[in-house]
Tab-separated table of C-alpha atoms in Angstrom:
chain	number	residue	atom	x	y	z
A	1	MET	CA	86.641	50.659	134.271
A	2	THR	CA	83.727	50.882	136.663
A	3	LYS	CA	84.579	52.303	140.076
A	4	LEU	CA	81.155	52.538	141.669
A	5	THR	CA	78.052	50.598	140.790
A	6	ALA	CA	74.556	51.478	141.962
A	7	ARG	CA	71.931	48.783	141.528
A	8	ASN	CA	68.198	49.177	142.180
A	9	VAL	CA	68.785	52.067	144.534
A	10	ASN	CA	65.635	53.419	146.166
A	11	VAL	CA	65.617	56.229	148.696
A	12	PHE	CA	62.702	57.206	150.929
A	13	TYR	CA	62.338	60.269	153.123
A	14	GLY	CA	59.610	58.990	155.424
A	15	ASP	CA	56.818	58.144	152.960
A	16	ALA	CA	58.262	60.176	150.111
A	17	HIS	CA	59.920	58.052	147.438
A	18	ALA	CA	62.842	60.297	146.494
A	19	LEU	CA	64.852	57.962	144.260
A	20	LYS	CA	63.387	55.087	142.263
A	21	GLN	CA	65.228	51.994	141.069
A	22	VAL	CA	68.392	53.801	140.073
A	23	ASN	CA	71.027	51.821	138.229
A	24	LEU	CA	74.186	53.712	137.437
A	25	ASP	CA	77.840	52.911	136.889
A	26	ILE	CA	80.480	55.495	137.742
A	27	ARG	CA	83.621	54.978	135.702
A	28	GLN	CA	87.104	55.374	137.100
A	29	ASN	CA	89.094	58.520	136.228
A	30	GLU	CA	86.096	60.120	134.611
A	31	VAL	CA	83.901	63.015	135.599
A	32	THR	CA	80.256	62.029	135.856
A	33	ALA	CA	77.786	64.917	136.014
A	34	LEU	CA	74.381	64.517	137.633
A	35	ILE	CA	71.858	66.998	136.268
A	36	GLY	CA	68.136	67.597	136.626
A	37	PRO	CA	65.630	70.086	138.030
A	38	SER	CA	65.467	70.823	141.768
A	39	GLY	CA	64.042	67.918	143.728
A	40	CYS	CA	64.852	65.361	141.028
A	41	GLY	CA	66.998	63.280	143.372
A	42	LYS	CA	70.471	64.047	142.035
A	43	SER	CA	71.863	65.349	145.354
A	44	THR	CA	70.132	62.520	147.199
A	45	PHE	CA	71.885	60.073	144.924
A	46	LEU	CA	75.243	61.804	145.406
A	47	ARG	CA	74.846	61.577	149.193
A	48	CYS	CA	74.100	57.848	148.922
A	49	LEU	CA	77.543	57.326	147.455
A	50	ASN	CA	79.390	58.045	150.719
A	51	ARG	CA	76.485	57.320	153.036
A	52	MET	CA	75.869	60.934	153.961
A	53	ASN	CA	72.183	60.035	154.026
A	54	ASP	CA	72.855	57.956	157.148
A	55	LEU	CA	72.890	61.262	159.013
A	56	ILE	CA	69.283	62.008	158.067
A	57	GLU	CA	67.012	60.188	160.435
A	58	ALA	CA	63.925	59.701	158.258
A	59	CYS	CA	66.017	58.626	155.279
A	60	ARG	CA	66.001	54.990	154.158
A	61	VAL	CA	68.257	53.671	151.402
A	62	GLU	CA	67.520	50.365	149.645
A	63	GLY	CA	69.462	48.567	146.962
A	64	ASN	CA	73.105	48.065	146.323
A	65	ILE	CA	76.039	50.419	145.994
A	66	CYS	CA	79.440	48.865	145.509
A	67	LEU	CA	82.874	50.473	145.533
A	68	ASP	CA	85.312	48.238	143.644
A	69	GLY	CA	82.777	45.446	144.011
A	70	GLU	CA	82.334	45.823	147.781
A	71	ASP	CA	79.004	46.822	149.237
A	72	ILE	CA	79.446	50.170	150.986
A	73	TYR	CA	76.243	49.590	152.987
A	74	ASP	CA	77.637	46.431	154.560
A	75	PRO	CA	77.318	46.827	158.379
A	76	ALA	CA	81.005	45.949	158.709
A	77	VAL	CA	82.068	49.012	156.710
A	78	ASP	CA	84.002	51.604	158.694
A	79	LEU	CA	82.275	54.888	157.853
A	80	VAL	CA	85.275	57.062	158.651
A	81	TYR	CA	87.434	54.971	156.341
A	82	LEU	CA	84.722	54.943	153.654
A	83	ARG	CA	84.506	58.733	153.675
A	84	ALA	CA	88.280	58.946	153.451
A	85	ARG	CA	88.050	56.905	150.251
A	86	ILE	CA	85.084	58.910	148.993
A	87	GLY	CA	85.605	62.591	149.777
A	88	MET	CA	83.141	65.389	149.360
A	89	VAL	CA	83.123	69.068	148.401
A	90	PHE	CA	80.027	71.077	149.159
A	91	GLN	CA	78.099	73.894	147.551
A	92	LYS	CA	79.358	76.582	149.903
A	93	PRO	CA	83.038	76.576	150.758
A	94	ASN	CA	83.185	75.418	154.378
A	95	PRO	CA	86.760	75.752	155.648
A	96	PHE	CA	87.348	75.065	159.348
A	97	PRO	CA	87.958	78.205	161.425
A	98	LYS	CA	91.650	77.325	161.469
A	99	SER	CA	94.724	78.236	159.473
A	100	VAL	CA	95.120	77.314	155.811
A	101	TYR	CA	97.734	74.736	156.826
A	102	ASP	CA	95.592	73.141	159.526
A	103	ASN	CA	92.602	72.842	157.211
A	104	VAL	CA	94.587	70.640	154.856
A	105	ALA	CA	96.451	68.828	157.635
A	106	TYR	CA	93.288	67.963	159.551
A	107	GLY	CA	92.337	64.845	157.586
A	108	PRO	CA	95.821	63.353	157.279
A	109	LYS	CA	96.269	63.928	161.024
A	110	ILE	CA	93.147	62.018	162.107
A	111	HIS	CA	93.885	59.230	159.645
A	112	GLY	CA	97.526	59.088	160.776
A	113	LEU	CA	98.910	59.555	157.288
A	114	ALA	CA	102.011	61.497	158.364
A	115	SER	CA	104.615	60.303	160.829
A	116	SER	CA	106.597	63.519	161.021
A	117	ARG	CA	106.179	67.238	160.619
A	118	ALA	CA	108.174	67.067	157.371
A	119	GLU	CA	105.839	64.436	155.958
A	120	MET	CA	102.843	66.513	156.913
A	121	ASP	CA	104.416	69.558	155.235
A	122	ASP	CA	104.777	67.497	152.085
A	123	ILE	CA	101.156	66.389	152.150
A	124	VAL	CA	99.908	69.931	152.743
A	125	THR	CA	102.100	71.422	150.036
A	126	SER	CA	101.305	68.802	147.412
A	127	SER	CA	97.577	68.900	148.171
A	128	LEU	CA	97.539	72.684	147.810
A	129	GLU	CA	99.536	72.375	144.617
A	130	ARG	CA	97.159	69.814	143.151
A	131	ALA	CA	94.268	72.067	144.038
A	132	GLY	CA	95.963	74.920	142.184
A	133	LEU	CA	96.132	77.053	145.316
A	134	PHE	CA	99.679	76.748	146.628
A	135	GLU	CA	101.182	79.715	144.761
A	136	GLU	CA	98.449	81.992	146.093
A	137	VAL	CA	98.724	80.957	149.755
A	138	LYS	CA	102.321	79.816	150.233
A	139	ASP	CA	103.185	82.977	152.176
A	140	ARG	CA	100.214	82.790	154.497
A	141	LEU	CA	99.804	79.134	155.409
A	142	GLY	CA	99.362	80.188	159.026
A	143	ALA	CA	96.676	82.765	158.261
A	144	PRO	CA	93.016	81.953	158.943
A	145	ALA	CA	91.383	80.139	156.033
A	146	THR	CA	88.256	82.231	156.404
A	147	GLY	CA	90.277	85.222	155.154
A	148	LEU	CA	90.625	83.707	151.667
A	149	SER	CA	88.319	84.640	148.798
A	150	GLY	CA	85.337	82.375	148.011
A	151	GLY	CA	87.076	80.724	145.063
A	152	GLN	CA	90.247	80.194	147.114
A	153	GLN	CA	88.216	78.748	149.988
A	154	GLN	CA	86.573	76.278	147.604
A	155	ARG	CA	89.954	75.209	146.234
A	156	LEU	CA	91.117	74.864	149.843
A	157	CYS	CA	88.185	72.534	150.462
A	158	ILE	CA	89.249	70.531	147.414
A	159	ALA	CA	92.838	70.448	148.760
A	160	ARG	CA	91.451	69.282	152.119
A	161	ALA	CA	89.462	66.544	150.362
A	162	ILE	CA	92.405	65.262	148.333
A	163	ALA	CA	94.869	65.435	151.275
A	164	VAL	CA	93.623	62.061	152.534
A	165	CYS	CA	94.142	60.458	149.105
A	166	PRO	CA	90.561	59.573	148.339
A	167	GLU	CA	89.660	57.504	145.294
A	168	ILE	CA	86.470	59.356	144.558
A	169	ILE	CA	85.541	63.000	145.045
A	170	LEU	CA	81.870	63.914	145.224
A	171	MET	CA	81.028	67.538	144.458
A	172	ASP	CA	77.656	69.042	145.226
A	173	GLU	CA	77.311	72.191	143.107
A	174	PRO	CA	80.858	73.269	143.934
A	175	CYS	CA	80.708	76.469	141.871
A	176	SER	CA	77.260	77.801	142.577
A	177	ALA	CA	78.568	80.323	145.097
A	178	LEU	CA	81.481	81.434	142.899
A	179	ASP	CA	82.003	84.081	140.226
A	180	PRO	CA	82.727	83.025	136.611
A	181	ILE	CA	86.506	83.301	136.933
A	182	ALA	CA	86.664	81.256	140.139
A	183	THR	CA	84.254	78.823	138.463
A	184	ALA	CA	86.524	78.476	135.430
A	185	ARG	CA	89.482	77.764	137.780
A	186	ILE	CA	87.556	75.015	139.583
A	187	GLU	CA	86.416	73.537	136.265
A	188	ALA	CA	89.994	73.461	134.972
A	189	LEU	CA	91.013	71.853	138.251
A	190	ILE	CA	88.288	69.189	137.960
A	191	ASP	CA	89.623	68.348	134.525
A	192	GLU	CA	93.138	67.853	135.932
A	193	LEU	CA	91.986	65.948	139.000
A	194	LYS	CA	90.275	63.282	136.946
A	195	GLN	CA	93.695	61.839	136.088
A	196	ASN	CA	94.068	60.718	139.689
A	197	PHE	CA	90.531	60.625	140.999
A	198	THR	CA	87.068	59.606	139.987
A	199	ILE	CA	84.714	62.565	140.205
A	200	VAL	CA	80.954	62.792	140.528
A	201	ILE	CA	79.536	66.296	140.325
A	202	VAL	CA	76.025	67.599	140.856
A	203	THR	CA	75.430	70.810	138.961
A	204	HIS	CA	72.549	73.068	138.048
A	205	SER	CA	74.540	74.523	135.197
A	206	MET	CA	74.102	72.410	132.109
A	207	GLN	CA	76.942	74.269	130.438
A	208	GLN	CA	79.139	73.240	133.346
A	209	ALA	CA	78.106	69.602	132.968
A	210	ALA	CA	78.864	69.884	129.264
A	211	ARG	CA	82.255	71.481	129.919
A	212	VAL	CA	83.648	69.253	132.666
A	213	SER	CA	82.097	65.818	132.398
A	214	GLN	CA	82.620	62.783	130.206
A	215	ARG	CA	79.331	61.168	131.248
A	216	THR	CA	76.070	62.855	132.116
A	217	ALA	CA	73.166	61.376	134.047
A	218	PHE	CA	69.796	63.133	133.915
A	219	PHE	CA	67.409	62.703	136.857
A	220	HIS	CA	63.747	63.670	136.842
A	221	LEU	CA	61.193	63.169	139.636
A	222	GLY	CA	63.340	60.509	141.301
A	223	ASP	CA	64.013	58.556	138.113
A	224	LEU	CA	67.345	58.238	136.387
A	225	VAL	CA	65.982	59.080	132.953
A	226	GLU	CA	69.093	58.829	130.856
A	227	VAL	CA	72.821	58.350	131.213
A	228	GLY	CA	75.312	58.574	128.388
A	229	ASP	CA	78.413	60.180	126.991
A	230	THR	CA	78.147	63.900	127.610
A	231	ASP	CA	78.531	64.864	123.968
A	232	THR	CA	75.711	62.514	122.995
A	233	VAL	CA	73.418	63.718	125.766
A	234	PHE	CA	73.878	67.342	124.671
A	235	THR	CA	73.630	66.837	120.929
A	236	LYS	CA	71.297	63.880	120.570
A	237	PRO	CA	69.576	62.889	123.807
A	238	VAL	CA	67.493	59.715	123.626
A	239	ASP	CA	64.666	60.478	126.030
A	240	PRO	CA	62.254	63.341	125.231
A	241	ARG	CA	62.340	64.401	128.903
A	242	THR	CA	66.102	64.921	128.656
A	243	GLU	CA	65.668	66.893	125.441
A	244	SER	CA	62.999	69.055	127.075
A	245	TYR	CA	65.073	69.772	130.149
A	246	ILE	CA	68.412	70.541	128.531
A	247	SER	CA	66.915	72.722	125.820
A	248	GLY	CA	64.792	74.681	128.262
A	249	HIS	CA	61.331	73.524	127.208
A	250	ILE	CA	58.264	73.469	129.364
A	251	GLY	CA	57.014	70.003	130.291
B	1	MET	CA	57.049	72.340	112.808
B	2	MET	CA	57.167	74.281	116.019
B	3	ASN	CA	53.674	73.142	116.909
B	4	ASP	CA	54.442	69.510	117.600
B	5	ARG	CA	57.197	70.434	120.058
B	6	ALA	CA	56.967	71.847	123.535
B	7	GLU	CA	57.699	75.542	123.642
B	8	HIS	CA	60.762	76.961	125.340
B	9	ILE	CA	60.494	78.604	128.721
B	10	SER	CA	62.055	81.572	126.976
B	11	LYS	CA	59.385	82.832	124.565
B	12	ALA	CA	61.977	85.060	122.943
B	13	PHE	CA	64.042	82.011	121.924
B	14	ASP	CA	60.952	80.427	120.336
B	15	GLU	CA	60.394	83.646	118.451
B	16	GLU	CA	64.005	83.676	117.242
B	17	LEU	CA	63.832	80.076	116.023
B	18	ARG	CA	60.611	80.863	114.216
B	19	LEU	CA	62.264	83.860	112.590
B	20	LEU	CA	65.191	81.681	111.505
B	21	ASN	CA	62.813	79.178	109.918
B	22	ASN	CA	60.885	81.939	108.164
B	23	ARG	CA	64.041	83.529	106.763
B	24	LEU	CA	65.187	80.159	105.457
B	25	ALA	CA	61.809	79.481	103.844
B	26	GLU	CA	61.938	82.920	102.246
B	27	MET	CA	65.423	82.239	100.941
B	28	GLY	CA	64.305	78.832	99.608
B	29	GLY	CA	61.433	80.476	97.751
B	30	MET	CA	63.828	82.990	96.216
B	31	ALA	CA	66.306	80.320	95.076
B	32	GLU	CA	63.435	78.360	93.554
B	33	ALA	CA	62.161	81.431	91.703
B	34	GLN	CA	65.634	82.411	90.502
B	35	LEU	CA	66.253	78.991	88.991
B	36	ALA	CA	62.822	78.980	87.346
B	37	GLY	CA	63.556	82.440	85.916
B	38	ALA	CA	66.981	81.412	84.633
B	39	VAL	CA	65.635	78.293	82.915
B	40	GLU	CA	62.735	80.191	81.376
B	41	ALA	CA	65.048	82.940	80.141
B	42	LEU	CA	67.304	80.302	78.572
B	43	CYS	CA	64.524	78.328	76.889
B	44	ARG	CA	62.793	81.439	75.534
B	45	SER	CA	65.972	83.403	74.826
B	46	ASN	CA	64.611	86.152	77.032
B	47	ALA	CA	67.591	88.443	77.679
B	48	GLU	CA	65.606	90.850	79.789
B	49	LEU	CA	64.479	88.131	82.203
B	50	ALA	CA	68.042	86.778	82.328
B	51	GLU	CA	69.285	90.225	83.280
B	52	ARG	CA	66.778	90.429	86.110
B	53	VAL	CA	67.857	87.032	87.476
B	54	VAL	CA	71.497	88.159	87.508
B	55	VAL	CA	70.635	91.327	89.425
B	56	ARG	CA	68.364	89.618	91.959
B	57	ASP	CA	71.077	87.169	93.055
B	58	LYS	CA	72.337	89.871	95.430
B	59	GLU	CA	69.144	89.503	97.472
B	60	ILE	CA	69.847	85.813	98.107
B	61	ASP	CA	73.441	86.604	99.067
B	62	ALA	CA	72.184	89.187	101.553
B	63	LEU	CA	69.766	86.684	103.111
B	64	ASP	CA	72.534	84.102	103.408
B	65	LEU	CA	74.666	86.595	105.301
B	66	GLU	CA	71.743	87.567	107.499
B	67	ILE	CA	70.978	83.924	108.379
B	68	ASP	CA	74.655	83.289	109.164
B	69	MET	CA	74.955	86.266	111.486
B	70	PHE	CA	71.645	85.520	113.150
B	71	SER	CA	72.645	81.886	113.747
B	72	VAL	CA	75.988	82.888	115.259
B	73	ARG	CA	74.131	85.232	117.580
B	74	LEU	CA	71.711	82.464	118.608
B	75	VAL	CA	74.571	80.100	119.402
B	76	ALA	CA	76.346	82.757	121.460
B	77	LEU	CA	73.358	84.023	123.382
B	78	ARG	CA	71.108	80.968	123.758
B	79	GLN	CA	73.697	78.203	123.980
B	80	PRO	CA	71.366	75.805	122.207
B	81	VAL	CA	71.662	72.028	122.637
B	82	ALA	CA	70.111	68.902	121.142
B	83	ALA	CA	67.453	69.507	118.447
B	84	ASP	CA	67.765	73.305	118.743
B	85	LEU	CA	71.508	73.085	118.150
B	86	ARG	CA	71.055	70.733	115.198
B	87	THR	CA	68.421	73.033	113.709
B	88	ILE	CA	70.663	76.083	113.873
B	89	PHE	CA	73.675	74.328	112.357
B	90	ALA	CA	71.469	72.837	109.651
B	91	ALA	CA	70.083	76.311	108.925
B	92	ILE	CA	73.612	77.668	108.394
B	93	LYS	CA	74.437	74.826	106.010
B	94	ILE	CA	71.114	74.944	104.167
B	95	SER	CA	71.434	78.665	103.652
B	96	SER	CA	74.835	78.223	102.035
B	97	ASP	CA	73.438	75.477	99.776
B	98	LEU	CA	70.607	77.829	98.772
B	99	GLU	CA	73.116	80.600	98.192
B	100	ARG	CA	75.053	78.289	95.849
B	101	ILE	CA	71.847	77.343	94.045
B	102	GLY	CA	71.278	81.081	93.568
B	103	ASP	CA	74.788	81.472	92.129
B	104	LEU	CA	74.230	78.590	89.713
B	105	ALA	CA	70.919	80.123	88.585
B	106	LYS	CA	72.724	83.402	88.034
B	107	ASN	CA	75.392	81.597	86.018
B	108	ILE	CA	72.728	79.954	83.836
B	109	ALA	CA	71.085	83.341	83.311
B	110	GLY	CA	74.451	84.855	82.378
B	111	ARG	CA	74.990	82.198	79.697
B	112	THR	CA	71.547	82.887	78.244
B	113	LEU	CA	72.861	86.253	77.096
B	114	ALA	CA	75.773	84.526	75.294
B	115	ILE	CA	73.709	81.673	73.819
B	116	SER	CA	70.933	83.923	72.497
B	117	ARG	CA	73.325	85.234	69.816
B	118	PHE	CA	73.358	81.803	68.155
B	119	PRO	CA	70.543	80.052	66.283
B	120	PRO	CA	68.575	77.802	68.712
B	121	LEU	CA	69.582	74.150	69.111
B	122	PRO	CA	67.127	71.301	69.760
B	123	THR	CA	68.853	70.560	73.111
B	124	THR	CA	66.658	73.193	74.761
B	125	VAL	CA	63.976	70.536	75.201
B	126	SER	CA	66.359	68.228	77.073
B	127	ILE	CA	67.609	71.130	79.224
B	128	ALA	CA	64.031	72.060	80.064
B	129	SER	CA	63.108	68.526	81.102
B	130	MET	CA	66.249	68.232	83.253
B	131	ALA	CA	65.376	71.567	84.847
B	132	THR	CA	61.835	70.368	85.571
B	133	VAL	CA	63.205	67.464	87.629
B	134	VAL	CA	65.635	69.716	89.531
B	135	GLN	CA	62.975	72.345	90.217
B	136	SER	CA	60.512	69.805	91.554
B	137	MET	CA	63.275	68.419	93.814
B	138	ILE	CA	63.877	71.898	95.238
B	139	LYS	CA	60.193	72.382	95.879
B	140	GLN	CA	59.944	68.993	97.549
B	141	VAL	CA	62.994	69.561	99.748
B	142	LEU	CA	61.716	72.953	100.929
B	143	ASP	CA	58.351	71.412	101.840
B	144	ALA	CA	60.145	68.538	103.566
B	145	TRP	CA	62.187	71.041	105.610
B	146	THR	CA	59.072	72.888	106.745
B	147	ALA	CA	57.345	69.629	107.692
B	148	ARG	CA	60.578	67.981	108.963
B	149	ASP	CA	59.583	65.064	106.730
B	150	THR	CA	62.530	62.644	106.592
B	151	GLN	CA	60.740	60.252	104.237
B	152	SER	CA	60.222	62.937	101.651
B	153	ALA	CA	63.811	64.127	102.172
B	154	ALA	CA	65.098	60.594	101.497
B	155	ASP	CA	62.972	60.563	98.351
B	156	VAL	CA	64.683	63.774	97.178
B	157	CYS	CA	68.095	62.141	97.665
B	158	ALA	CA	66.979	59.168	95.597
B	159	ARG	CA	65.768	61.419	92.780
B	160	ASP	CA	69.232	62.892	92.306
B	161	VAL	CA	70.074	59.782	90.260
B	162	GLU	CA	67.501	60.921	87.725
B	163	VAL	CA	69.277	64.277	87.433
B	164	ASP	CA	72.603	62.564	86.884
B	165	GLN	CA	71.078	60.472	84.102
B	166	HIS	CA	69.707	63.589	82.415
B	167	TYR	CA	73.114	65.173	82.670
B	168	ALA	CA	74.863	62.164	81.114
B	169	SER	CA	72.434	62.065	78.225
B	170	LEU	CA	72.732	65.821	77.612
B	171	PHE	CA	76.499	65.458	77.638
B	172	ARG	CA	76.283	62.859	74.844
B	173	GLU	CA	73.763	64.897	72.905
B	174	LEU	CA	75.929	68.020	73.015
B	175	LEU	CA	79.032	66.096	71.979
B	176	THR	CA	77.152	64.847	68.945
B	177	TYR	CA	76.203	68.363	67.871
B	178	MET	CA	79.734	69.582	68.322
B	179	MET	CA	81.139	66.758	66.233
B	180	GLU	CA	78.542	67.379	63.543
B	181	ASP	CA	79.426	71.018	63.057
B	182	PRO	CA	82.260	72.960	64.669
B	183	ARG	CA	80.097	76.095	64.598
B	184	ASN	CA	78.021	74.461	67.311
B	185	ILE	CA	80.990	74.312	69.675
B	186	GLY	CA	80.404	77.821	71.068
B	187	PRO	CA	76.739	77.474	72.086
B	188	CYS	CA	77.144	73.782	73.023
B	189	THR	CA	79.947	74.582	75.446
B	190	HIS	CA	77.707	77.104	77.174
B	191	LEU	CA	74.869	74.567	77.255
B	192	LEU	CA	77.222	71.991	78.718
B	193	PHE	CA	77.906	74.376	81.587
B	194	VAL	CA	74.187	74.950	81.985
B	195	ALA	CA	73.649	71.184	82.273
B	196	LYS	CA	76.528	70.905	84.734
B	197	ASN	CA	75.048	73.768	86.771
B	198	LEU	CA	71.678	72.018	86.919
B	199	GLU	CA	73.427	68.848	88.007
B	200	ARG	CA	75.142	70.820	90.807
B	201	VAL	CA	71.808	72.289	91.861
B	202	GLY	CA	70.610	68.694	92.250
B	203	ASP	CA	73.601	67.988	94.523
B	204	HIS	CA	72.932	71.046	96.700
B	205	THR	CA	69.293	70.030	96.941
B	206	THR	CA	70.405	66.596	98.103
B	207	ASN	CA	72.655	68.243	100.720
B	208	ILE	CA	69.639	70.089	102.068
B	209	ALA	CA	67.654	66.843	102.186
B	210	GLU	CA	70.450	65.272	104.249
B	211	GLN	CA	70.312	68.144	106.725
B	212	ILE	CA	66.635	67.385	107.323
B	213	GLY	CA	67.579	63.854	108.301
B	214	TYR	CA	70.244	65.232	110.636
B	215	VAL	CA	67.883	67.672	112.357
B	216	VAL	CA	65.209	65.056	112.955
B	217	LEU	CA	67.235	61.912	113.627
B	218	GLY	CA	70.547	63.342	114.825
B	219	THR	CA	72.520	61.170	112.428
B	220	ARG	CA	74.142	61.803	109.088
B	221	PRO	CA	73.447	59.424	106.221
B	222	PRO	CA	76.382	57.356	104.941
B	223	ASP	CA	78.443	59.025	102.213
B	224	ARG	CA	76.520	58.906	99.009
B	225	GLN	CA	78.179	57.607	95.868
B	226	THR	CA	79.120	60.659	93.884
B	227	HIS	CA	79.841	59.287	90.486
B	228	ASP	CA	79.954	61.500	87.443
B	229	PRO	CA	78.760	59.253	84.613
B	230	THR	CA	80.353	61.566	82.058
B	231	ASN	CA	83.880	60.972	83.376
B	232	ALA	CA	84.311	57.919	81.183
B	233	LEU	CA	82.676	59.395	78.098
B	234	VAL	CA	85.066	60.356	75.294
B	235	PRO	CA	84.346	61.124	71.658
B	236	GLU	CA	85.180	58.162	69.458
B	237	ALA	CA	88.644	58.633	67.988
B	238	ASP	CA	87.548	57.360	64.576
B	239	SER	CA	84.577	59.703	64.296
B	240	GLN	CA	86.722	62.819	63.883
């Protein structure tokens, strides 16, 4: 089932045409990987999906992006609510300078998702559990989050994102600052999370795209060149530009 | 074949793929020569040549092992995808088909030593013409691999029918000789295995042709009809 649909999406940074006529469907409970060389538009596209580009002054987005059939660029859309439905995890772990507990509780608190301390405890515990972090931090929930390791911090950010029960999680190179073991943990987590969430991940690692995603979209110079099942894209890509990029050819 | 494709950013990977292709071509040439030697030894009752073919089979086996190990290393270290990945897997499969062709040539050569003790039978002519078809298929498939020529590869697959027909007719011919004179049973049985071996070489050659299609197009052909026309052939009960 399609969760998000992008139709004729064009993005401009001032005069620069960063994304050209992109049409892409994101399917529910699947991991979609966006790959392509630097500057191809994949992160730009990811940021269109929860209107993060609104924060960039010179950025103009045209076209249509619908979540469950509703236009997310409709002026009536409540941005805070939209971003609760479509959460985001960034390249560098960015925990708040607060305790582990408060990092996870922050979102549910501002969205009023818990009516008692006990309910909040439940949300924090289950979010940490789903992020595969609870066992490691259960004895230091009050300790500052910045004291955790990089991989733990990133899982904390994932716990923080899922604490508000989003439908979609956007990930912008979530493992690029992590070592291989922390990366493998996050990848295993992504695989589990797809049962409950729809995930879109931007990655520079083609092996990572191959390992975690069901669908892969290849961007090049602002064009969406090819989108297909990940196993097809990596064994028998259709477009010669995709073939060139994934097999490490020049040009 | 490397020329019509963009080079890799890693020159070393290009070099490794080139080496893989060269090793495979070398192995193909050896299998071709071994079969030619085995058939010549058989047709001319040349025991010395047959002996040499048997000994040289070890060289093909060694190349097969080398190509296998090299391919495993490429997969581990280069993590190839798309056409590169298909090429490497095809190389592993082709090298085992060539290794089998080498074994079959060795088997034919081995039988030459046994058959040469008997007076020659006229079937040699039929064996030689069957071998000519098989040998030209091998040559064509090796050229098609180098050129990544799917049309020529498809042609090789189609020619396997010809080999099967030769095999069926040799089968009948040999049965006739055996029924004529029981003393023919010994050499004819060996010749029957020779014909069967040649038929198998045709099948391995067809396998290689299919790999060419896979490397270029990324798809496998539908299962081909493997039908042994000799299955239904039995000596007439009343002709005993």
